[in-house]
mmCIF file of C-alpha atoms in Angstrom:
data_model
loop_
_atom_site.group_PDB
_atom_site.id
_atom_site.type_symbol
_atom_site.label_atom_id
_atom_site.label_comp_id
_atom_site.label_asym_id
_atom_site.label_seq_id
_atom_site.Cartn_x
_atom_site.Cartn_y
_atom_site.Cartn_z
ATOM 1 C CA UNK A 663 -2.553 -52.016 -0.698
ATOM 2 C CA UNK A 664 -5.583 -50.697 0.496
ATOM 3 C CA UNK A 665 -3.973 -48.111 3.452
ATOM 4 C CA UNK A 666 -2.196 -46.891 0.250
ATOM 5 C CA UNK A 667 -5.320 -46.574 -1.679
ATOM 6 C CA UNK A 668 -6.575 -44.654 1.675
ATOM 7 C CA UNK A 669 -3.583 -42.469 1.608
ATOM 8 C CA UNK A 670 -4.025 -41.586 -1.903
ATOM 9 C CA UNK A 671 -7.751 -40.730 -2.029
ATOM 10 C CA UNK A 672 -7.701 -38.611 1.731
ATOM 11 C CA UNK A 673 -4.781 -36.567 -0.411
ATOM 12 C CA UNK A 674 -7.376 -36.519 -3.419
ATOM 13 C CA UNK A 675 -9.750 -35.291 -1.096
ATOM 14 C CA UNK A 676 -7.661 -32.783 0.296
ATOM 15 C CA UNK A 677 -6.490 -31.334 -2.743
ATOM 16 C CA UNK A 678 -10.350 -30.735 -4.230
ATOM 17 C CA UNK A 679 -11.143 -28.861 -0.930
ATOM 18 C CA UNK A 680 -7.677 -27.004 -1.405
ATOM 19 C CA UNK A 681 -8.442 -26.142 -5.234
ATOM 20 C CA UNK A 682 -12.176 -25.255 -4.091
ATOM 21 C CA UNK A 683 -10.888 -22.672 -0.993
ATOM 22 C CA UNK A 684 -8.264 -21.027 -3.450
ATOM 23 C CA UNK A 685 -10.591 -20.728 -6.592
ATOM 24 C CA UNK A 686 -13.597 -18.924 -4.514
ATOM 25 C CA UNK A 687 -10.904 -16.438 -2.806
ATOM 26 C CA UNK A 688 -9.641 -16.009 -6.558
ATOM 27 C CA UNK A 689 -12.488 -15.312 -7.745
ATOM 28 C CA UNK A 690 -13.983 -13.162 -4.827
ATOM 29 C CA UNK A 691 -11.100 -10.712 -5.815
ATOM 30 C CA UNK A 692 -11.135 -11.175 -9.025
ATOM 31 C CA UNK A 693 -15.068 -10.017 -8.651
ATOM 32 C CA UNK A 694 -14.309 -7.228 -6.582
ATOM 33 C CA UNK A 695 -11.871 -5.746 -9.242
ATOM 34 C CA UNK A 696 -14.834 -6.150 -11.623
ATOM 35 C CA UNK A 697 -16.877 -4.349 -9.864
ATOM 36 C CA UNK A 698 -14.564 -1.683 -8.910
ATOM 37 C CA UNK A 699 -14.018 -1.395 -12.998
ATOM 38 C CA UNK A 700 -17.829 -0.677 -13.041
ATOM 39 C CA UNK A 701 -18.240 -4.246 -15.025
ATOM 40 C CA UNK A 702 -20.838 -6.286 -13.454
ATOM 41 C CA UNK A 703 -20.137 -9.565 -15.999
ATOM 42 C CA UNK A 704 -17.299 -11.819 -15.404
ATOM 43 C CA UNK A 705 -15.944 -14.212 -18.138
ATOM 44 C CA UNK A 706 -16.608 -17.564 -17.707
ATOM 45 C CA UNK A 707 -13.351 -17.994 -19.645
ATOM 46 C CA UNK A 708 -11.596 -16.831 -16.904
ATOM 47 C CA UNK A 709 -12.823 -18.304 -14.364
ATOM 48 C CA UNK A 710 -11.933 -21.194 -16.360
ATOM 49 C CA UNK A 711 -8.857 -20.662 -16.198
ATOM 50 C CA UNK A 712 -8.878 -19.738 -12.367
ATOM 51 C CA UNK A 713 -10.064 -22.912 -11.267
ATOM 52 C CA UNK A 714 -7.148 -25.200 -13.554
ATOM 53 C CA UNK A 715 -4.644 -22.724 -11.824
ATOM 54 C CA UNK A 716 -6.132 -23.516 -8.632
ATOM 55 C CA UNK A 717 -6.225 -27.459 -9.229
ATOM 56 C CA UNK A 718 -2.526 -26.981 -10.301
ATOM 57 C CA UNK A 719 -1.098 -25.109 -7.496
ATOM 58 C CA UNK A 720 -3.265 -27.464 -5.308
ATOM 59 C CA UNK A 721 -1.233 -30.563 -6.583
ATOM 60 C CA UNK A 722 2.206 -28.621 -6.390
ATOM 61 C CA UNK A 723 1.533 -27.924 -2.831
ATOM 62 C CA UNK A 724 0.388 -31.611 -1.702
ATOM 63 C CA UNK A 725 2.799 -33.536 -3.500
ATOM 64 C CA UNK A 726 5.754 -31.081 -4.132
ATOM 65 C CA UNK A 727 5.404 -28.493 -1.299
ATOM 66 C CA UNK A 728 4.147 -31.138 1.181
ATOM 67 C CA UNK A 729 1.253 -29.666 2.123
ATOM 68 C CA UNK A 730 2.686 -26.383 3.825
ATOM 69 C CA UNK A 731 0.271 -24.603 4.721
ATOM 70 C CA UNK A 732 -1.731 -27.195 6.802
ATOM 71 C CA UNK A 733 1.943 -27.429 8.781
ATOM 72 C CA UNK A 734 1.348 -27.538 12.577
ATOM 73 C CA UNK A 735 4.094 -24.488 12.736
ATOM 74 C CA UNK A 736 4.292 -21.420 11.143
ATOM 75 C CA UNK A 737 7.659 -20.602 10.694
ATOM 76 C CA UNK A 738 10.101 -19.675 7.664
ATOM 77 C CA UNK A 739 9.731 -22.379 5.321
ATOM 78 C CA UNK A 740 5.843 -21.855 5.770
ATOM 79 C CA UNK A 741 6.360 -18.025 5.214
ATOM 80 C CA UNK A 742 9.046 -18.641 2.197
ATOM 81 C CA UNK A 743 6.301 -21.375 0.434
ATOM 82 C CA UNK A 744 3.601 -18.909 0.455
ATOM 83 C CA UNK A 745 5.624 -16.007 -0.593
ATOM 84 C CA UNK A 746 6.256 -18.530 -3.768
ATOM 85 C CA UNK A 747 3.207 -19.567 -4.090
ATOM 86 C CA UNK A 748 1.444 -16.308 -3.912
ATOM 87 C CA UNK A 749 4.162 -15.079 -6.790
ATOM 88 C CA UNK A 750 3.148 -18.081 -8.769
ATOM 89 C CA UNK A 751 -0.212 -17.159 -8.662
ATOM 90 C CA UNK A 752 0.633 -13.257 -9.609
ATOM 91 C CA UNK A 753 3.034 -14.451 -12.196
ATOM 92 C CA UNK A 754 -0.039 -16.193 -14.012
ATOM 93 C CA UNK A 755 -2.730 -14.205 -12.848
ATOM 94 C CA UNK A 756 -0.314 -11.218 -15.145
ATOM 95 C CA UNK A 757 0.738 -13.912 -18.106
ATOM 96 C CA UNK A 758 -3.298 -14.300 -18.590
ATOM 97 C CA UNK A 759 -4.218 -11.389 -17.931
ATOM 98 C CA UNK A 760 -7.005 -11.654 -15.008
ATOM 99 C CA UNK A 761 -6.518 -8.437 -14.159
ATOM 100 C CA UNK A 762 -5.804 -6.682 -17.478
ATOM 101 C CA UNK A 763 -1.935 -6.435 -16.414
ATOM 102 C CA UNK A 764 -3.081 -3.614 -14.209
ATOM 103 C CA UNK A 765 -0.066 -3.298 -11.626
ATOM 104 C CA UNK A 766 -1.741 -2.220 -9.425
ATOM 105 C CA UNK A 767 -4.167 -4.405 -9.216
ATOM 106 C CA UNK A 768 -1.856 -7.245 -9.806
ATOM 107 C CA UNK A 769 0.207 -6.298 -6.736
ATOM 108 C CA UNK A 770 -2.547 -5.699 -4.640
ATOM 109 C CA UNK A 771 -3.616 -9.261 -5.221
ATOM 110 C CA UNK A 772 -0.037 -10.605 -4.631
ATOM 111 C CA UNK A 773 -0.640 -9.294 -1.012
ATOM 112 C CA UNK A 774 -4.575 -10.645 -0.889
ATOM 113 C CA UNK A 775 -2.643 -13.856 -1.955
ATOM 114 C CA UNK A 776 -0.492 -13.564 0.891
ATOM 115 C CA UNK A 777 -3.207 -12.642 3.240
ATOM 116 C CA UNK A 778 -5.256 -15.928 2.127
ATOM 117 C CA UNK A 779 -2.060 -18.183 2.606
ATOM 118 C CA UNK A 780 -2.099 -16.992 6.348
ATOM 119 C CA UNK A 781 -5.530 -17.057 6.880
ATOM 120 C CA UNK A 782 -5.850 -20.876 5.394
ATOM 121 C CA UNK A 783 -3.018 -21.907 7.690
ATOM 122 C CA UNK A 784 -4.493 -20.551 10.609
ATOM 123 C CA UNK A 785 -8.169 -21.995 9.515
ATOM 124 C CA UNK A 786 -6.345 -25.905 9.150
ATOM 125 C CA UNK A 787 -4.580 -24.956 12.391
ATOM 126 C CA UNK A 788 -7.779 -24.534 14.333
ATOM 127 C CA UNK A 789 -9.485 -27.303 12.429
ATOM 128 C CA UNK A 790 -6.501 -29.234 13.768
ATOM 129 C CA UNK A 791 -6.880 -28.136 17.462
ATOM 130 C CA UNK A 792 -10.989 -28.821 17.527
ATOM 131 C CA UNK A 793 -10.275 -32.335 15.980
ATOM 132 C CA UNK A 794 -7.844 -33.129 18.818
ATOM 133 C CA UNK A 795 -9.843 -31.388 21.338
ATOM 134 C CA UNK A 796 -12.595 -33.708 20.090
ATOM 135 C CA UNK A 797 -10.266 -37.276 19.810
ATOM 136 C CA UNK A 798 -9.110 -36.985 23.390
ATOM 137 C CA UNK A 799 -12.689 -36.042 24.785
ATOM 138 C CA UNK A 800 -14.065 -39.563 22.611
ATOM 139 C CA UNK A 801 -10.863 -41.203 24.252
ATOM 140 C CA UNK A 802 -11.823 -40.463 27.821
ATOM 141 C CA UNK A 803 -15.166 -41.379 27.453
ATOM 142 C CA UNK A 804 -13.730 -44.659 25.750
ATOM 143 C CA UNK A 805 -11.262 -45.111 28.817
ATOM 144 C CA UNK A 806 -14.194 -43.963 31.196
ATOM 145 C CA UNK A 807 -16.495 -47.065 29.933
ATOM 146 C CA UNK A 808 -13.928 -49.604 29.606
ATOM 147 C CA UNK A 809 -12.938 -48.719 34.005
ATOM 148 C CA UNK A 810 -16.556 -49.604 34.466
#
């Protein structure tokens, strides 16, 4: 019971740091387009509805998607998930209007989408490689004390 209560919260936990990374990139475009309009106030509204999108897709990728893009490979399935998922985003991003169904806009943050899926996957995949890095060095010094 409790290694499934473990299980359950480190997903938890994952998905709040997942919702977190996705709604500041969001909303660090969705600034930038602001500002680029000349408008230097941003509706809390919005961002609103930003960070529920984010939660959302966060929980589709853990429990549906399987956490892709923390996958130790990149390879097609990784590349066809956040092709989706970037779409998703678009798709809703147009249906509410973030960007004032500006096409431009819109497509240019399909491809910052994009751009953030790689740049996550290679930011888990050298979070990955330090922890390891890090495990083996404690397990030599463990091995290390336990020879004298």
């Amino acid at each position: 019971m409790m290694e499934k209560w473990k299980k359950f919260l480190s997903l938890e936990i994952g998905i709040e740091i997942k919702a977190c990374l996705y709604f500041a990139l969001i909303l660090f475009y969705y600034f930038l387009y602001c500002v680029l309009k000349g408008n230097l106030y941003a509706s809390i509204l919005l961002m609103a509805e930003i960070v529920l999108t984010a939660y959302a897709m966060s929980y589709l990728q853990v429990y549906a998607l399987h956490n892709f893009d923390e996958s130790e490979r990149f390879n097609a399935k990784v590349a066809v998930l956040s092709l989706l998922c970037s779409a998703l985003y678009t798709a809703v991003s147009y249906a509410l209007r973030w960007y004032d169904r500006n096409l431009t806009a819109t497509i240019c943050f399909f491809g910052y989408m994009l751009l953030c899926y790689a740049c996550t996957y290679l930011i888990f995949k050298i979070k990955r490689d330090i922890d390891t890095a890090h495990l083996n060095r404690e397990l030599e010094n463990f091995k290390k004390q336990r020879e004298k």
